Each structure stands twice: as C-alpha cells, then as structure tokens.
Amino acid sequence: MWMRTVVSICGIGFAILLMFMQLGFLGSVGDTATVLLDRMPYEVILRSPDYLHVYDASKLRNDVGPWVQAIDEVQSAVPLDIGVTQWTNPINQTPRAIAVMGIDLDRPAFDLPELTKEVRGKLLVEGAVLIDDATKADFGPKDGRQFGPQDVGTIASVFGKPAKIVGTFELGTGLAANGAVLCSRETFRKLVPGSSKDQVSLVLVRLAEGIDLDRGRNLVAGRLDALAGPASQASTLTMEDAKKAERWRWYTQTPIGMIFAMGVALAVVVGGVISYMILASDVQAHISEYATLRAMGYGTWFLIRTLLTQSTLLASIAFPPSVLAALVLYAITSSLAGIPIRMTLTWLVLVALLSLLMCNTAGLIAIRKLLRAEPANLF
C-alpha cells in the first residue's frame, strides 16, 4: 500500500516539476527581453515606428534628442546606438553574431559601475570596446570559459574591423545575441554596417525633478508631433510600458516564446494524464470498497468528496519536493545555459493552483465509470 502511495506521489511530483521547468524557461524569455532596459535609468524612451525589438530598433533622426532636450521639463535626452553585427573569434576565427552598443561617453545610457571616468577615457580611442562578461565562451575568451581581465588588450575582428578589448562590464545578454560589446558612438559607426552619424537607435529621456511621468511623456510626444515629418512618427513610451511591450513581443510573437508557452500547456496535459492514470488505478484497486459505500446508502457527492480529498492530498504532498527539485534544476540550467531562471511567487501560486486543478479534474474523470454503475455489478 505504501509503495503505491510513493509511486503516486512521485508521478504527480514529476508532472508538477515539468510545469515548473516550462514556466521557468518562459520566465527567462521575459527576463532576458528587458535586460538592457532594466539598466537604463531613464523615464521615457523614444523609438522608431519600425522598432522590432531592442536589438533591432531601426533608426531615428539624430537631432530628435536635441529637440526634446529643449523642453523645460526634460533634464536630459541621451542617444543610444544598438546593432547586431559579426564577431570573429580571435582564437579559432569562427564568426558569431554579437550586439554592439554605442553610447555618449559624457552621458552613458546605462547605469554600470564599470563606466568610470578612466574607462570612458579608454573608450575614446577608436576601436576600443568593453565586452560583457556574460558573453558566451564560443566568442573566444583566453581561458576558454569567460571574458575577464586576462582578455584586456585582445584585438578581435568585428565586421572586418579591429576592435580592442579594454575592459569588461556586467550587464547580461539577451536571446537575440549571445554576446555584447560597449563602445563610443564613433566606434559604433565603424563596427556596425549601415550606421550613420545622422541616425540614432533610441533616445532616452530623463525628466526634470518633480515632473509627473504621464505629463512629461505627453510633453515629449507633443513636441515631436509639432516637428512634423519623420520625427513626428517616433513612438514615445514610458520605460515601464516599453518593458511590458518587449516582454509581450517575446512571449507572443517569437518562436521561442510560443514554444515555451505551449510547453506549459503541454506540461498541464501530461500532468493531467499521469494524475488520471494514478487515480484511476487507485479507484480500480478499491472498487469493492466504493461499491460497498454506495450499497450502504452513501450518495454520489460523498464519493466525489472522498476522491477529491485524496487527489488534493496527493497534490499537496507532491508539491514541496517538486519545488526543491525545480530550484536545483533552475540553478544548474542557469549555470550551464548562462540565462537567468528564477522562482517567483507567481510561479509558485500558479503551479499550486494548476496542480490542484489537474489532480481534482483527473479524479473526477477517474470516478465517472464507478458513478454510472450499479452497486450489485461492482462486486
């Protein structure tokens, strides 16, 4: 009897663990989608109407920033260039796609402790770059694992142009690129094809102190509308709205987001099947006891409550060890894949509810044949 119970708990625990893993992968899609936006200390973002995602932002006119800067309620309007180009591994010469970010060295777009005055001075040299230490090992770090101090001075080829690593920074890469470098806007134009000094990818706006966020955004949007021409078509979003849009796009408009979303649904279906098999087997094993209860006059609702209590207990007992197993697998997967996978309160509550729904639905399906049969036929 105890062996059957242990097997049942393990089976349902596996189904719960499967849900946790798929939700963890789905959550990592949203987390990596905003890894750049999360480090931009600005309230409003201006982007092209042709904007696709942060690594494919299209272009705005470069003079949009100065126009917006002229608004009294705007403290600063900072340009940011972003593009994806080809990096050649300096060790084995294999090509890789890498994100390149060009910043105004006097007004950095990112809040990074590594961007000290000394480091920004080094980036003034044409071709000088900082490389994200989260860049994957197949980009060619000297130790074969991670870029670090040992790689300072390395000269790599970026779209056929020399790029000298003068330091590293910690930001994190996204799903669109497995590596990233940071440089001046002048170096950006040398390394990224199609870039121009008359264009900018994004303009980041910091409002003056005490200005309401919605009012500030409306003022910026109104200034752009008054300019007419291509500049008036720029999208004006609060940073929080931009993050929500970025996550929504990766969740619903990209193959990887849809695959993990389907994986969550599939995990619930698989879990329901496993739960049904376990509970149906248990009902069959105790069919004479259930028949006796019906013969004694116990009603349908009593049998349903009994089975629902059993299925709820199974889900409740299987849940805690599944959470622990998920945390271990999250840590292992994050370390090996280099992407953040974390447990959230939302996932805990959602999986707990799905587990109860899954087990109780399976229990109701498992008992339906018993409820349709006559007690005399069940012995």
XYZ file of C-alpha atoms in Angstrom:
379
model
C 0.000 0.000 0.000
C 2.753 2.448 0.936
C 4.624 1.607 -2.268
C 1.573 2.541 -4.352
C 1.340 5.837 -2.462
C 5.036 6.659 -3.020
C 4.739 5.891 -6.738
C 1.643 8.073 -6.975
C 3.363 10.995 -5.258
C 6.444 10.614 -7.485
C 4.313 10.552 -10.634
C 2.362 13.671 -9.695
C 5.583 15.341 -8.483
C 7.137 14.763 -11.891
C 4.162 16.446 -13.558
C 4.461 19.433 -11.199
C 8.217 19.637 -11.837
C 7.568 19.648 -15.570
C 5.266 22.653 -15.158
C 7.862 24.491 -13.069
C 10.575 23.936 -15.670
C 8.465 25.141 -18.581
C 7.336 28.207 -16.625
C 10.948 28.866 -15.635
C 12.031 28.792 -19.276
C 9.121 31.055 -20.230
C 10.037 33.468 -17.437
C 13.646 33.595 -18.619
C 12.384 34.796 -22.010
C 10.784 37.822 -20.340
C 13.780 38.460 -18.076
C 16.320 38.453 -20.907
C 13.997 40.569 -23.077
C 14.414 43.541 -20.728
C 17.999 43.000 -19.559
C 19.112 46.200 -21.340
C 16.074 48.316 -20.478
C 16.397 47.388 -16.797
C 19.793 49.140 -16.647
C 18.666 52.370 -18.307
C 17.996 54.978 -15.567
C 15.512 56.989 -17.626
C 11.754 57.525 -17.509
C 10.811 57.917 -21.191
C 12.118 56.210 -24.311
C 11.787 57.364 -27.921
C 11.947 54.777 -30.661
C 11.287 54.379 -34.362
C 7.809 53.364 -35.622
C 9.649 50.469 -37.319
C 11.042 49.251 -33.982
C 11.048 45.445 -33.728
C 12.938 44.703 -30.528
C 15.758 46.307 -28.571
C 18.474 44.685 -30.709
C 16.658 45.644 -33.920
C 15.436 49.112 -33.043
C 15.573 50.660 -36.523
C 16.557 54.353 -36.646
C 15.510 57.843 -35.597
C 16.925 61.158 -36.742
C 19.920 62.106 -34.621
C 18.556 65.603 -33.991
C 15.485 64.261 -32.160
C 17.465 64.291 -28.910
C 18.420 67.998 -29.051
C 14.839 68.925 -29.977
C 13.485 67.063 -26.948
C 16.287 68.413 -24.754
C 14.938 71.922 -25.389
C 11.755 71.150 -23.405
C 11.952 72.812 -19.971
C 10.562 69.741 -18.217
C 13.288 67.496 -19.709
C 16.544 67.193 -17.786
C 18.434 65.202 -20.431
C 17.881 63.339 -23.695
C 20.580 60.716 -24.234
C 21.267 58.892 -27.526
C 21.928 55.150 -27.749
C 23.016 53.162 -30.790
C 22.315 49.424 -30.892
C 23.021 46.921 -33.627
C 23.966 43.308 -34.223
C 26.983 42.501 -36.331
C 29.606 39.769 -36.815
C 32.320 39.000 -34.272
C 35.204 36.748 -35.256
C 36.544 34.507 -32.502
C 40.172 35.652 -32.045
C 41.298 32.090 -31.232
C 39.730 29.916 -33.933
C 38.371 32.604 -36.321
C 34.777 31.336 -36.224
C 32.082 34.018 -36.760
C 29.398 34.825 -34.180
C 26.572 37.363 -34.022
C 27.258 39.997 -31.372
C 25.334 43.028 -30.105
C 27.163 46.348 -30.266
C 26.015 49.321 -28.156
C 27.301 52.815 -28.833
C 26.964 55.340 -26.007
C 27.629 59.016 -25.473
C 30.665 58.825 -23.179
C 29.699 62.063 -21.416
C 26.165 60.801 -20.739
C 26.161 56.985 -20.616
C 22.852 55.330 -21.441
C 23.442 52.553 -18.894
C 23.861 52.600 -15.150
C 27.035 50.499 -14.959
C 29.660 50.805 -12.194
C 32.340 49.823 -14.712
C 31.820 53.046 -16.704
C 34.206 55.108 -14.589
C 35.811 58.279 -15.904
C 39.023 56.347 -16.523
C 37.312 53.604 -18.504
C 35.325 56.119 -20.561
C 38.619 57.794 -21.371
C 39.914 54.495 -22.763
C 36.810 54.189 -24.943
C 37.659 57.495 -26.628
C 40.217 55.596 -28.700
C 38.677 54.452 -31.973
C 38.067 50.685 -31.954
C 38.190 50.365 -28.146
C 35.394 48.238 -26.656
C 34.226 46.754 -23.385
C 32.924 43.198 -23.596
C 30.115 41.801 -21.452
C 31.472 39.100 -19.153
C 28.231 37.179 -19.817
C 29.304 36.729 -23.443
C 29.418 33.015 -24.258
C 32.650 31.041 -24.276
C 32.462 30.362 -28.030
C 33.337 34.030 -28.632
C 36.920 33.240 -27.643
C 37.948 34.198 -24.081
C 41.562 33.235 -23.387
C 40.674 30.911 -20.516
C 38.013 29.195 -22.645
C 35.268 29.944 -20.107
C 34.542 33.641 -19.507
C 35.842 37.023 -20.587
C 37.791 38.784 -17.846
C 40.935 40.802 -17.054
C 43.084 38.301 -18.967
C 41.362 39.374 -22.209
C 42.222 43.087 -21.870
C 44.370 44.009 -24.844
C 42.969 41.302 -27.121
C 42.224 42.549 -30.625
C 39.269 40.862 -32.313
C 37.634 41.432 -35.677
C 34.146 42.948 -35.684
C 32.669 43.023 -39.189
C 36.203 43.016 -40.533
C 37.314 45.975 -38.390
C 39.771 45.671 -35.470
C 38.230 46.011 -32.005
C 40.483 46.151 -28.958
C 39.106 44.916 -25.630
C 39.977 47.478 -22.934
C 37.818 46.030 -20.168
C 34.664 44.120 -19.258
C 31.275 45.034 -17.863
C 28.419 43.102 -16.297
C 25.054 43.512 -17.971
C 23.831 40.229 -19.420
C 22.972 39.203 -22.935
C 19.574 38.530 -24.452
C 18.114 35.794 -26.600
C 18.773 37.817 -29.756
C 22.551 37.753 -29.209
C 24.872 35.590 -27.113
C 27.453 38.343 -26.687
C 27.664 42.121 -26.364
C 30.241 44.895 -26.527
C 30.007 48.517 -25.429
C 31.816 51.372 -27.173
C 31.641 55.042 -28.117
C 29.189 56.170 -30.785
C 32.119 56.900 -33.095
C 33.456 53.359 -32.765
C 29.913 52.018 -33.218
C 29.712 53.614 -36.630
C 32.954 51.894 -37.623
C 31.906 48.444 -36.412
C 28.240 48.272 -37.434
C 27.371 48.412 -41.139
C 24.644 50.814 -42.203
C 25.062 53.152 -39.228
C 25.354 56.898 -39.705
C 26.090 59.950 -37.587
C 22.723 61.346 -38.735
C 20.825 58.457 -37.117
C 20.312 57.037 -33.656
C 18.610 53.858 -32.469
C 16.947 55.129 -29.283
C 16.678 58.373 -27.336
C 16.403 58.045 -23.561
C 14.764 60.887 -21.659
C 15.177 61.831 -18.020
C 12.525 64.245 -16.803
C 13.246 67.191 -14.550
C 12.751 66.571 -10.845
C 9.134 66.673 -9.723
C 7.608 66.297 -13.200
C 4.750 63.807 -13.389
C 5.639 60.855 -15.628
C 2.490 60.932 -17.780
C 2.672 64.707 -18.164
C 6.341 64.502 -19.137
C 5.671 61.789 -21.707
C 2.813 63.816 -23.192
C 5.008 66.915 -23.422
C 7.690 64.964 -25.290
C 5.107 63.403 -27.611
C 3.592 66.833 -28.251
C 6.975 68.317 -29.168
C 7.585 65.513 -31.671
C 4.126 65.962 -33.202
C 4.833 69.662 -33.669
C 8.010 68.902 -35.613
C 6.110 67.151 -38.410
C 7.997 64.998 -40.900
C 9.624 61.672 -39.955
C 10.448 62.852 -36.412
C 6.754 63.184 -35.560
C 6.278 59.448 -36.138
C 8.607 58.425 -33.299
C 6.932 56.373 -30.578
C 7.031 57.895 -27.089
C 6.712 55.378 -24.265
C 7.376 55.337 -20.568
C 10.169 52.947 -19.689
C 7.738 50.623 -17.909
C 5.466 50.479 -20.942
C 8.487 49.752 -23.134
C 9.450 46.823 -20.886
C 5.923 45.403 -20.986
C 5.845 45.683 -24.777
C 9.242 43.990 -25.041
C 8.153 41.067 -22.872
C 4.823 40.731 -24.711
C 6.574 40.597 -28.048
C 8.967 37.851 -26.961
C 6.139 35.891 -25.337
C 3.667 36.058 -28.217
C 5.475 36.973 -31.444
C 8.648 34.912 -31.372
C 9.025 31.156 -31.874
C 10.954 30.675 -28.644
C 8.294 32.385 -26.521
C 5.462 30.441 -28.152
C 7.353 27.154 -27.783
C 7.739 27.614 -24.020
C 4.119 28.800 -23.688
C 2.992 25.639 -25.495
C 5.339 23.690 -23.232
C 3.461 24.960 -20.175
C 0.127 23.861 -21.678
C 1.616 20.501 -22.648
C 3.001 20.042 -19.117
C -0.501 20.526 -17.686
C -1.935 17.980 -20.151
C 0.811 15.455 -19.420
C 0.368 16.019 -15.697
C -3.370 15.504 -16.041
C -2.843 12.206 -17.871
C -0.379 10.990 -15.222
C -2.754 12.008 -12.433
C -5.663 10.291 -14.166
C -3.735 7.053 -14.571
C -2.719 7.100 -10.908
C -6.179 7.900 -9.566
C -7.996 5.601 -11.994
C -5.720 2.758 -10.927
C -6.421 3.548 -7.287
C -10.183 3.638 -7.888
C -9.988 0.268 -9.650
C -7.954 -1.198 -6.790
C -10.574 -0.087 -4.257
C -13.663 -0.562 -6.378
C -15.261 -3.022 -3.962
C -14.907 -0.535 -1.095
C -16.551 2.190 -3.169
C -19.331 -0.249 -4.158
C -19.926 -1.128 -0.532
C -20.267 2.546 0.361
C -22.821 3.012 -2.425
C -24.743 -0.079 -1.276
C -24.791 1.303 2.276
C -26.537 4.407 1.000
C -23.690 6.889 0.709
C -24.502 9.317 -2.050
C -22.642 10.456 -5.124
C -21.342 13.627 -3.521
C -19.768 11.673 -0.667
C -17.802 9.537 -3.145
C -16.756 12.613 -5.079
C -15.609 14.394 -1.897
C -13.640 11.313 -0.868
C -11.777 11.115 -4.152
C -11.213 14.879 -4.308
C -9.762 14.773 -0.805
C -7.389 12.030 -1.905
C -6.328 13.878 -5.063
C -5.837 17.126 -3.115
C -3.651 15.339 -0.552
C -1.552 13.759 -3.292
C -1.015 17.152 -4.958
C -0.228 18.825 -1.622
C 2.320 16.182 -0.605
C 3.995 16.127 -4.039
C 4.272 19.930 -4.273
C 7.080 20.742 -1.730
C 9.656 18.233 -3.073
C 8.831 19.372 -6.617
C 9.628 22.965 -5.628
C 13.004 21.905 -4.194
C 13.820 19.854 -7.297
C 12.859 22.803 -9.522
C 15.150 25.158 -7.586
C 18.075 22.760 -8.051
C 17.390 22.367 -11.772
C 16.951 26.143 -12.167
C 20.408 26.692 -10.670
C 22.023 24.008 -12.827
C 20.350 25.184 -16.034
C 21.166 28.850 -15.350
C 24.816 27.950 -14.809
C 25.109 25.815 -17.942
C 22.993 27.937 -20.299
C 24.027 31.354 -18.988
C 20.442 32.660 -18.812
C 18.583 33.707 -15.659
C 15.946 31.222 -14.497
C 14.338 32.106 -11.198
C 11.499 31.010 -8.981
C 8.844 33.652 -8.422
C 5.816 33.886 -6.171
C 3.673 33.997 -9.309
C 5.044 30.643 -10.481
C 4.528 29.095 -7.023
C 0.894 30.181 -6.811
C 0.143 29.329 -10.448
C 1.656 25.841 -10.275
C -0.056 25.140 -6.945
C -3.443 26.040 -8.459
C -2.742 24.096 -11.658
C -1.670 21.069 -9.614
C -4.903 21.052 -7.622
C -6.975 21.584 -10.774
C -5.057 18.877 -12.610
C -5.391 16.262 -9.871
C -9.007 17.009 -9.000
C -10.099 17.012 -12.641
C -8.312 13.709 -13.165
C -10.049 12.332 -10.068
C -13.486 13.306 -11.328
C -12.787 11.679 -14.689
C -11.476 8.540 -12.988
C -14.591 8.049 -10.872
C -17.186 8.659 -13.606
C -17.448 4.971 -14.567
C -17.983 3.996 -10.955
C -20.773 6.518 -10.559
C -22.579 5.161 -13.637
C -22.501 1.525 -12.456
C -24.953 -0.287 -10.223
C -23.551 -1.362 -6.846
C -24.528 -5.038 -7.425
C -22.459 -5.156 -10.587
C -19.304 -3.905 -8.910
C -18.591 -6.924 -6.668
